[in-house]
PDB file of C-alpha atoms in Angstrom:
ATOM      1  CA  GLY W   1      16.610  -0.916  -2.732  1.00  0.00           C
ATOM      2  CA  GLU W   2      14.339  -3.604  -2.208  1.00  0.00           C
ATOM      3  CA  ASN W   3      12.093  -4.636  -5.571  1.00  0.00           C
ATOM      4  CA  VAL W   4       9.393  -7.311  -4.828  1.00  0.00           C
ATOM      5  CA  GLU W   5       8.220  -9.589  -7.374  1.00  0.00           C
ATOM      6  CA  GLN W   6       4.159 -10.857  -7.282  1.00  0.00           C
ATOM      7  CA  HIS W   7       3.116 -14.187  -9.403  1.00  0.00           C
ATOM      8  CA  PRO W   8       0.481 -14.738 -11.106  1.00  0.00           C
ATOM      9  CA  SER W   9      -1.184 -11.875 -11.796  1.00  0.00           C
ATOM     10  CA  THR W  10      -5.125 -12.633 -11.658  1.00  0.00           C
ATOM     11  CA  LEU W  11      -6.538 -16.369 -11.421  1.00  0.00           C
ATOM     12  CA  SER W  12      -9.394 -18.057 -10.782  1.00  0.00           C
ATOM     13  CA  VAL W  13     -10.693 -20.943  -9.128  1.00  0.00           C
ATOM     14  CA  GLN W  14     -13.950 -22.654  -7.903  1.00  0.00           C
ATOM     15  CA  GLU W  15     -15.065 -21.798  -5.314  1.00  0.00           C
ATOM     16  CA  GLY W  16     -14.423 -23.714  -2.246  1.00  0.00           C
ATOM     17  CA  ASP W  17     -10.700 -23.976  -3.983  1.00  0.00           C
ATOM     18  CA  SER W  18      -7.709 -23.054  -2.154  1.00  0.00           C
ATOM     19  CA  ALA W  19      -5.418 -20.252  -4.032  1.00  0.00           C
ATOM     20  CA  VAL W  20      -2.080 -19.472  -3.041  1.00  0.00           C
ATOM     21  CA  ILE W  21       0.198 -15.968  -4.388  1.00  0.00           C
ATOM     22  CA  LYS W  22       3.873 -15.644  -3.701  1.00  0.00           C
ATOM     23  CA  CYS W  23       5.854 -13.202  -3.899  1.00  0.00           C
ATOM     24  CA  THR W  24      10.114 -12.791  -3.832  1.00  0.00           C
ATOM     25  CA  TYR W  25      11.823  -9.595  -2.407  1.00  0.00           C
ATOM     26  CA  SER W  26      15.501  -8.731  -3.134  1.00  0.00           C
ATOM     27  CA  ASP W  27      15.794  -7.466   0.165  1.00  0.00           C
ATOM     28  CA  SER W  28      17.806  -9.393   2.907  1.00  0.00           C
ATOM     29  CA  ALA W  29      16.452  -6.305   4.582  1.00  0.00           C
ATOM     30  CA  SER W  30      13.546  -6.823   4.812  1.00  0.00           C
ATOM     31  CA  ASN W  31      11.906  -8.462   8.638  1.00  0.00           C
ATOM     32  CA  TYR W  32       8.115  -8.072   7.799  1.00  0.00           C
ATOM     33  CA  PHE W  33       6.116  -9.881   5.129  1.00  0.00           C
ATOM     34  CA  PRO W  34       2.593  -8.134   5.089  1.00  0.00           C
ATOM     35  CA  TRP W  35      -0.200  -9.188   2.467  1.00  0.00           C
ATOM     36  CA  TYR W  36      -3.402  -6.086   1.806  1.00  0.00           C
ATOM     37  CA  LYS W  37      -7.062  -6.697   0.269  1.00  0.00           C
ATOM     38  CA  GLN W  38      -7.365  -4.674  -1.965  1.00  0.00           C
ATOM     39  CA  GLU W  39     -11.738  -4.807  -2.675  1.00  0.00           C
ATOM     40  CA  LEU W  40     -12.470  -2.717  -6.552  1.00  0.00           C
ATOM     41  CA  GLY W  41     -12.360   1.395  -5.898  1.00  0.00           C
ATOM     42  CA  LYS W  42     -11.055   0.858  -1.898  1.00  0.00           C
ATOM     43  CA  ARG W  43      -8.929   1.264   0.165  1.00  0.00           C
ATOM     44  CA  PRO W  44      -5.905  -1.646   0.781  1.00  0.00           C
ATOM     45  CA  GLN W  45      -6.607  -3.603   3.661  1.00  0.00           C
ATOM     46  CA  LEU W  46      -3.687  -5.399   5.668  1.00  0.00           C
ATOM     47  CA  ILE W  47      -5.834  -8.445   6.059  1.00  0.00           C
ATOM     48  CA  ILE W  48      -1.801 -10.793   7.521  1.00  0.00           C
ATOM     49  CA  ASP W  49       1.437 -10.080   8.076  1.00  0.00           C
ATOM     50  CA  ILE W  50       4.595 -11.262   9.482  1.00  0.00           C
ATOM     51  CA  ARG W  51       7.976 -11.292  10.470  1.00  0.00           C
ATOM     52  CA  SER W  52      10.980 -12.442  10.080  1.00  0.00           C
ATOM     53  CA  ASN W  53      11.507 -14.660  13.298  1.00  0.00           C
ATOM     54  CA  VAL W  54       8.618 -16.986  12.490  1.00  0.00           C
ATOM     55  CA  GLY W  55       8.091 -19.077   9.411  1.00  0.00           C
ATOM     56  CA  GLU W  56       4.352 -19.217   9.493  1.00  0.00           C
ATOM     57  CA  LYS W  57       1.680 -17.879  10.277  1.00  0.00           C
ATOM     58  CA  LYS W  58      -2.394 -18.472  10.919  1.00  0.00           C
ATOM     59  CA  ASP W  59      -5.703 -16.364  10.641  1.00  0.00           C
ATOM     60  CA  GLN W  60      -8.975 -19.081  10.395  1.00  0.00           C
ATOM     61  CA  ARG W  61      -8.643 -19.158   5.991  1.00  0.00           C
ATOM     62  CA  ILE W  62      -5.435 -17.777   5.732  1.00  0.00           C
ATOM     63  CA  ALA W  63      -1.986 -19.065   6.272  1.00  0.00           C
ATOM     64  CA  VAL W  64       1.749 -17.749   5.175  1.00  0.00           C
ATOM     65  CA  THR W  65       4.281 -19.040   5.043  1.00  0.00           C
ATOM     66  CA  LEU W  66       8.021 -17.346   4.347  1.00  0.00           C
ATOM     67  CA  ASN W  67      11.555 -18.451   2.899  1.00  0.00           C
ATOM     68  CA  LYS W  68      13.654 -16.537   4.421  1.00  0.00           C
ATOM     69  CA  THR W  69      16.097 -18.331   3.166  1.00  0.00           C
ATOM     70  CA  ALA W  70      15.488 -18.006  -0.487  1.00  0.00           C
ATOM     71  CA  LYS W  71      13.707 -15.032   0.004  1.00  0.00           C
ATOM     72  CA  HIS W  72       9.657 -15.779  -1.048  1.00  0.00           C
ATOM     73  CA  PHE W  73       6.900 -16.221   0.989  1.00  0.00           C
ATOM     74  CA  SER W  74       3.506 -17.002  -0.220  1.00  0.00           C
ATOM     75  CA  LEU W  75      -0.267 -16.251   0.495  1.00  0.00           C
ATOM     76  CA  HIS W  76      -2.293 -18.722   1.086  1.00  0.00           C
ATOM     77  CA  ILE W  77      -6.472 -19.074   1.496  1.00  0.00           C
ATOM     78  CA  THR W  78      -8.260 -22.053   1.943  1.00  0.00           C
ATOM     79  CA  GLU W  79     -12.410 -22.382   1.505  1.00  0.00           C
ATOM     80  CA  THR W  80     -12.737 -19.375  -0.494  1.00  0.00           C
ATOM     81  CA  GLN W  81     -15.459 -17.654  -1.257  1.00  0.00           C
ATOM     82  CA  PRO W  82     -17.083 -15.393  -3.246  1.00  0.00           C
ATOM     83  CA  GLU W  83     -16.134 -12.267  -1.079  1.00  0.00           C
ATOM     84  CA  ASP W  84     -12.298 -13.520  -1.195  1.00  0.00           C
ATOM     85  CA  SER W  85     -12.546 -12.118  -5.271  1.00  0.00           C
ATOM     86  CA  ALA W  86      -9.694  -8.626  -4.946  1.00  0.00           C
ATOM     87  CA  VAL W  87      -7.203  -8.064  -5.734  1.00  0.00           C
ATOM     88  CA  TYR W  88      -4.065  -8.974  -2.806  1.00  0.00           C
ATOM     89  CA  PHE W  89      -0.755  -7.233  -2.755  1.00  0.00           C
ATOM     90  CA  CYS W  90       2.337  -8.486  -0.359  1.00  0.00           C
ATOM     91  CA  ALA W  91       5.145  -5.820   1.074  1.00  0.00           C
ATOM     92  CA  ALA W  92       7.952  -6.260   2.229  1.00  0.00           C
ATOM     93  CA  THR W  93       9.872  -4.283   4.388  1.00  0.00           C
ATOM     94  CA  ASP W  94      12.540  -3.112   7.123  1.00  0.00           C
ATOM     95  CA  ILE W  95      10.719  -2.936  10.685  1.00  0.00           C
ATOM     96  CA  LEU W  96      13.733  -2.533  12.655  1.00  0.00           C
ATOM     97  CA  THR W  97      15.815   0.279  11.749  1.00  0.00           C
ATOM     98  CA  GLY W  98      13.611   3.512  12.027  1.00  0.00           C
ATOM     99  CA  GLY W  99      12.404   4.560   8.873  1.00  0.00           C
ATOM    100  CA  GLY W 100       8.387   3.922   9.649  1.00  0.00           C
ATOM    101  CA  ASN W 101       7.085   1.534   7.786  1.00  0.00           C
ATOM    102  CA  LYS W 102       8.219   1.817   4.114  1.00  0.00           C
ATOM    103  CA  LEU W 103       6.506  -0.510   1.979  1.00  0.00           C
ATOM    104  CA  THR W 104       7.349  -2.487  -0.844  1.00  0.00           C
ATOM    105  CA  PHE W 105       4.538  -4.182  -3.033  1.00  0.00           C
ATOM    106  CA  GLY W 106       4.883  -6.362  -5.443  1.00  0.00           C
ATOM    107  CA  THR W 107       2.378  -5.633  -8.818  1.00  0.00           C
ATOM    108  CA  GLY W 108      -1.271  -7.582  -6.829  1.00  0.00           C
ATOM    109  CA  THR W 109      -3.145 -10.494  -8.199  1.00  0.00           C
ATOM    110  CA  GLN W 110      -6.605 -10.801  -8.504  1.00  0.00           C
ATOM    111  CA  LEU W 111      -8.024 -13.307  -6.979  1.00  0.00           C
ATOM    112  CA  LYS W 112     -11.445 -14.060  -9.195  1.00  0.00           C
ATOM    113  CA  VAL W 113     -13.599 -17.227  -6.663  1.00  0.00           C
ATOM    114  CA  GLU W 114     -16.007 -17.875  -9.174  1.00  0.00           C
ATOM    115  CA  LEU W 115     -19.808 -20.324  -7.455  1.00  0.00           C
TER     116      LEU W 115
ATOM    117  CA  GLY G   1     -12.778   9.706  11.763  1.00  0.00           C
ATOM    118  CA  ALA G   2     -11.578   6.756  13.025  1.00  0.00           C
ATOM    119  CA  GLY G   3      -9.620   6.814   9.577  1.00  0.00           C
ATOM    120  CA  VAL G   4      -7.636   7.924   7.517  1.00  0.00           C
ATOM    121  CA  SER G   5      -9.336   9.662   5.492  1.00  0.00           C
ATOM    122  CA  GLN G   6      -8.786  11.872   2.196  1.00  0.00           C
ATOM    123  CA  SER G   7      -9.570  14.721  -0.037  1.00  0.00           C
ATOM    124  CA  PRO G   8     -10.800  14.912  -2.651  1.00  0.00           C
ATOM    125  CA  ARG G   9     -12.216  11.565  -3.415  1.00  0.00           C
ATOM    126  CA  TYR G  10     -11.826  12.889  -7.336  1.00  0.00           C
ATOM    127  CA  LYS G  11     -10.038  15.391  -8.612  1.00  0.00           C
ATOM    128  CA  VAL G  12      -9.886  15.653 -12.851  1.00  0.00           C
ATOM    129  CA  ALA G  13      -7.399  18.810 -14.216  1.00  0.00           C
ATOM    130  CA  LYS G  14      -6.266  19.631 -17.106  1.00  0.00           C
ATOM    131  CA  ARG G  15      -2.499  19.053 -17.606  1.00  0.00           C
ATOM    132  CA  GLY G  16      -0.522  22.030 -16.871  1.00  0.00           C
ATOM    133  CA  GLN G  17      -3.213  22.799 -13.538  1.00  0.00           C
ATOM    134  CA  ASP G  18      -2.125  22.620 -10.076  1.00  0.00           C
ATOM    135  CA  VAL G  19      -3.413  20.148  -8.090  1.00  0.00           C
ATOM    136  CA  ALA G  20      -3.663  20.109  -4.425  1.00  0.00           C
ATOM    137  CA  LEU G  21      -4.465  16.370  -2.622  1.00  0.00           C
ATOM    138  CA  ARG G  22      -5.372  17.120   1.398  1.00  0.00           C
ATOM    139  CA  CYS G  23      -5.114  13.006   3.726  1.00  0.00           C
ATOM    140  CA  ASP G  24      -5.698  13.206   7.050  1.00  0.00           C
ATOM    141  CA  PRO G  25      -4.434  10.848   9.012  1.00  0.00           C
ATOM    142  CA  ILE G  26      -5.955   8.593  12.061  1.00  0.00           C
ATOM    143  CA  SER G  27      -5.233  11.100  15.572  1.00  0.00           C
ATOM    144  CA  GLY G  28      -1.791  10.023  16.856  1.00  0.00           C
ATOM    145  CA  HIS G  29      -0.318   7.893  14.721  1.00  0.00           C
ATOM    146  CA  VAL G  30       3.563   9.324  14.496  1.00  0.00           C
ATOM    147  CA  SER G  31       3.861   8.433  10.143  1.00  0.00           C
ATOM    148  CA  LEU G  32       2.189   9.463   7.566  1.00  0.00           C
ATOM    149  CA  PHE G  33       3.124   7.907   3.940  1.00  0.00           C
ATOM    150  CA  TRP G  34       2.467   8.938   0.584  1.00  0.00           C
ATOM    151  CA  TYR G  35       1.233   6.632  -2.543  1.00  0.00           C
ATOM    152  CA  GLN G  36       0.990   6.364  -5.945  1.00  0.00           C
ATOM    153  CA  GLN G  37      -1.225   3.087  -7.846  1.00  0.00           C
ATOM    154  CA  ALA G  38      -1.594   3.194 -11.696  1.00  0.00           C
ATOM    155  CA  LEU G  39      -4.139   1.532 -12.848  1.00  0.00           C
ATOM    156  CA  GLY G  40      -3.386  -2.540 -11.920  1.00  0.00           C
ATOM    157  CA  GLN G  41       0.175  -1.363 -10.297  1.00  0.00           C
ATOM    158  CA  GLY G  42       1.258  -1.806  -6.946  1.00  0.00           C
ATOM    159  CA  PRO G  43       1.052   1.984  -4.843  1.00  0.00           C
ATOM    160  CA  GLU G  44       4.633   2.753  -5.129  1.00  0.00           C
ATOM    161  CA  PHE G  45       5.905   4.817  -2.482  1.00  0.00           C
ATOM    162  CA  LEU G  46       6.406   8.820  -3.421  1.00  0.00           C
ATOM    163  CA  THR G  47       7.186  10.453   0.967  1.00  0.00           C
ATOM    164  CA  TYR G  48       7.647   9.630   4.224  1.00  0.00           C
ATOM    165  CA  PHE G  49       6.756  11.588   7.446  1.00  0.00           C
ATOM    166  CA  GLN G  50       7.264  10.790  10.930  1.00  0.00           C
ATOM    167  CA  ASN G  51       5.900  14.008  12.657  1.00  0.00           C
ATOM    168  CA  GLU G  52       6.401  16.987  10.671  1.00  0.00           C
ATOM    169  CA  ALA G  53       9.614  15.944   9.788  1.00  0.00           C
ATOM    170  CA  GLN G  54       9.836  15.344   5.695  1.00  0.00           C
ATOM    171  CA  LEU G  55      12.905  11.437   6.366  1.00  0.00           C
ATOM    172  CA  ASP G  56      11.694  10.130   2.570  1.00  0.00           C
ATOM    173  CA  LYS G  57      11.287  12.207  -0.422  1.00  0.00           C
ATOM    174  CA  SER G  58      13.007   9.045  -2.762  1.00  0.00           C
ATOM    175  CA  GLY G  59      10.060   8.527  -4.251  1.00  0.00           C
ATOM    176  CA  LEU G  60       8.274  11.766  -5.572  1.00  0.00           C
ATOM    177  CA  PRO G  61       9.244  11.794 -10.003  1.00  0.00           C
ATOM    178  CA  SER G  62       9.668  15.629  -9.940  1.00  0.00           C
ATOM    179  CA  ASP G  63      10.241  18.369  -8.626  1.00  0.00           C
ATOM    180  CA  ARG G  64       6.573  19.702  -9.566  1.00  0.00           C
ATOM    181  CA  PHE G  65       5.289  16.935  -6.723  1.00  0.00           C
ATOM    182  CA  PHE G  66       5.577  18.446  -2.952  1.00  0.00           C
ATOM    183  CA  ALA G  67       3.824  17.737   0.206  1.00  0.00           C
ATOM    184  CA  GLU G  68       4.233  19.031   3.794  1.00  0.00           C
ATOM    185  CA  ARG G  69       2.013  17.228   7.606  1.00  0.00           C
ATOM    186  CA  PRO G  70       3.307  21.641   8.883  1.00  0.00           C
ATOM    187  CA  GLU G  71       1.633  20.664  12.153  1.00  0.00           C
ATOM    188  CA  GLY G  72       2.023  16.474  12.423  1.00  0.00           C
ATOM    189  CA  SER G  73      -1.168  15.751  11.796  1.00  0.00           C
ATOM    190  CA  VAL G  74      -3.321  17.405   8.566  1.00  0.00           C
ATOM    191  CA  SER G  75      -1.103  16.125   4.818  1.00  0.00           C
ATOM    192  CA  THR G  76      -0.957  18.596   1.577  1.00  0.00           C
ATOM    193  CA  LEU G  77       0.804  16.887  -1.239  1.00  0.00           C
ATOM    194  CA  LYS G  78       1.066  19.605  -4.402  1.00  0.00           C
ATOM    195  CA  ILE G  79       0.897  18.345  -8.484  1.00  0.00           C
ATOM    196  CA  GLN G  80       2.153  21.671  -9.611  1.00  0.00           C
ATOM    197  CA  ARG G  81       2.266  22.153 -14.174  1.00  0.00           C
ATOM    198  CA  THR G  82      -0.251  17.794 -13.949  1.00  0.00           C
ATOM    199  CA  GLN G  83       0.984  15.589 -16.126  1.00  0.00           C
ATOM    200  CA  GLN G  84      -1.441  12.890 -18.331  1.00  0.00           C
ATOM    201  CA  GLU G  85       1.135  10.713 -16.299  1.00  0.00           C
ATOM    202  CA  ASP G  86       0.363  12.139 -13.647  1.00  0.00           C
ATOM    203  CA  SER G  87      -2.597  10.132 -13.218  1.00  0.00           C
ATOM    204  CA  ALA G  88      -2.722   7.445 -11.286  1.00  0.00           C
ATOM    205  CA  VAL G  89      -4.675   7.611  -7.956  1.00  0.00           C
ATOM    206  CA  TYR G  90      -3.060   8.875  -4.207  1.00  0.00           C
ATOM    207  CA  LEU G  91      -3.030   6.807  -2.274  1.00  0.00           C
ATOM    208  CA  CYS G  92      -2.543   7.882   2.701  1.00  0.00           C
ATOM    209  CA  ALA G  93      -1.281   6.126   4.906  1.00  0.00           C
ATOM    210  CA  SER G  94      -0.415   6.663   8.695  1.00  0.00           C
ATOM    211  CA  SER G  95       1.027   4.221  11.513  1.00  0.00           C
ATOM    212  CA  GLY G  96       2.482   4.371  14.014  1.00  0.00           C
ATOM    213  CA  LYS G  97       1.276   6.004  17.979  1.00  0.00           C
ATOM    214  CA  ARG G  98       3.442   6.988  19.842  1.00  0.00           C
ATOM    215  CA  GLY G  99       5.362   4.025  22.307  1.00  0.00           C
ATOM    216  CA  THR G 100       3.508   1.281  20.000  1.00  0.00           C
ATOM    217  CA  ASN G 101       4.003   0.116  16.247  1.00  0.00           C
ATOM    218  CA  THR G 102       3.045  -2.617  14.804  1.00  0.00           C
ATOM    219  CA  GLY G 103       4.151  -2.529  11.401  1.00  0.00           C
ATOM    220  CA  GLU G 104       0.352  -2.285   9.891  1.00  0.00           C
ATOM    221  CA  LEU G 105      -0.234   0.637   7.017  1.00  0.00           C
ATOM    222  CA  PHE G 106      -4.046   2.582   8.016  1.00  0.00           C
ATOM    223  CA  PHE G 107      -4.719   3.645   4.162  1.00  0.00           C
ATOM    224  CA  GLY G 108      -7.386   6.403   3.011  1.00  0.00           C
ATOM    225  CA  GLU G 109      -9.452   5.089  -0.172  1.00  0.00           C
ATOM    226  CA  GLY G 110      -7.592   7.553  -2.124  1.00  0.00           C
ATOM    227  CA  SER G 111      -7.677   9.974  -4.335  1.00  0.00           C
ATOM    228  CA  ARG G 112      -8.350   9.753  -8.066  1.00  0.00           C
ATOM    229  CA  LEU G 113      -7.004  12.254 -10.111  1.00  0.00           C
ATOM    230  CA  THR G 114      -7.489  12.010 -13.920  1.00  0.00           C
ATOM    231  CA  VAL G 115      -6.051  14.800 -16.401  1.00  0.00           C
ATOM    232  CA  LEU G 116      -6.571  15.368 -19.900  1.00  0.00           C
TER     233      LEU G 116
END
């Protein structure tokens, strides 16, 4: 089955700086890679995702890059703000096999944006 | 409601008690998932339904865990003879209105189970 590793486990940045979170996956069949943000005591919410037919996707201050050959993908947050403070989870799955969107999650990165 | 609803939000059980956790998915969503999230960890897959059919239960940790979705909508996760290691947040997620699948999972707020 799929195995997703994520690092760092904690990340502290100054407001306005950039933050980068990296994940690796093991199953070459995986083709869908979402990122979820989870604030304390709240539900995980999708912030951006990428499919294996593209190498990069951007949405305002958030971008995700994918290297299929190396089996790794990264989340980039620019101009960080205090409200970006949360736990971020990467995930991977094969979205095409008809098995639903059974995601395998990484262990999470606690991002703290300091004033 | 518009989102995935779970109840109870918090449950304290004595070791050995049975518990039942309910999930009300987004109306029309075909797929329903249960995940277990231990403190400081990512969600771990438990089981998956497509409509009323349980297509994958490979993540259920033991035969004390049982899930059902009899009418293809509301789902219940039941844990029998709870143990301390069952303490976690149980997340339900749904996705996939018929004819569309963006890949996104919509999560509920979770049910936090504490076994004493």
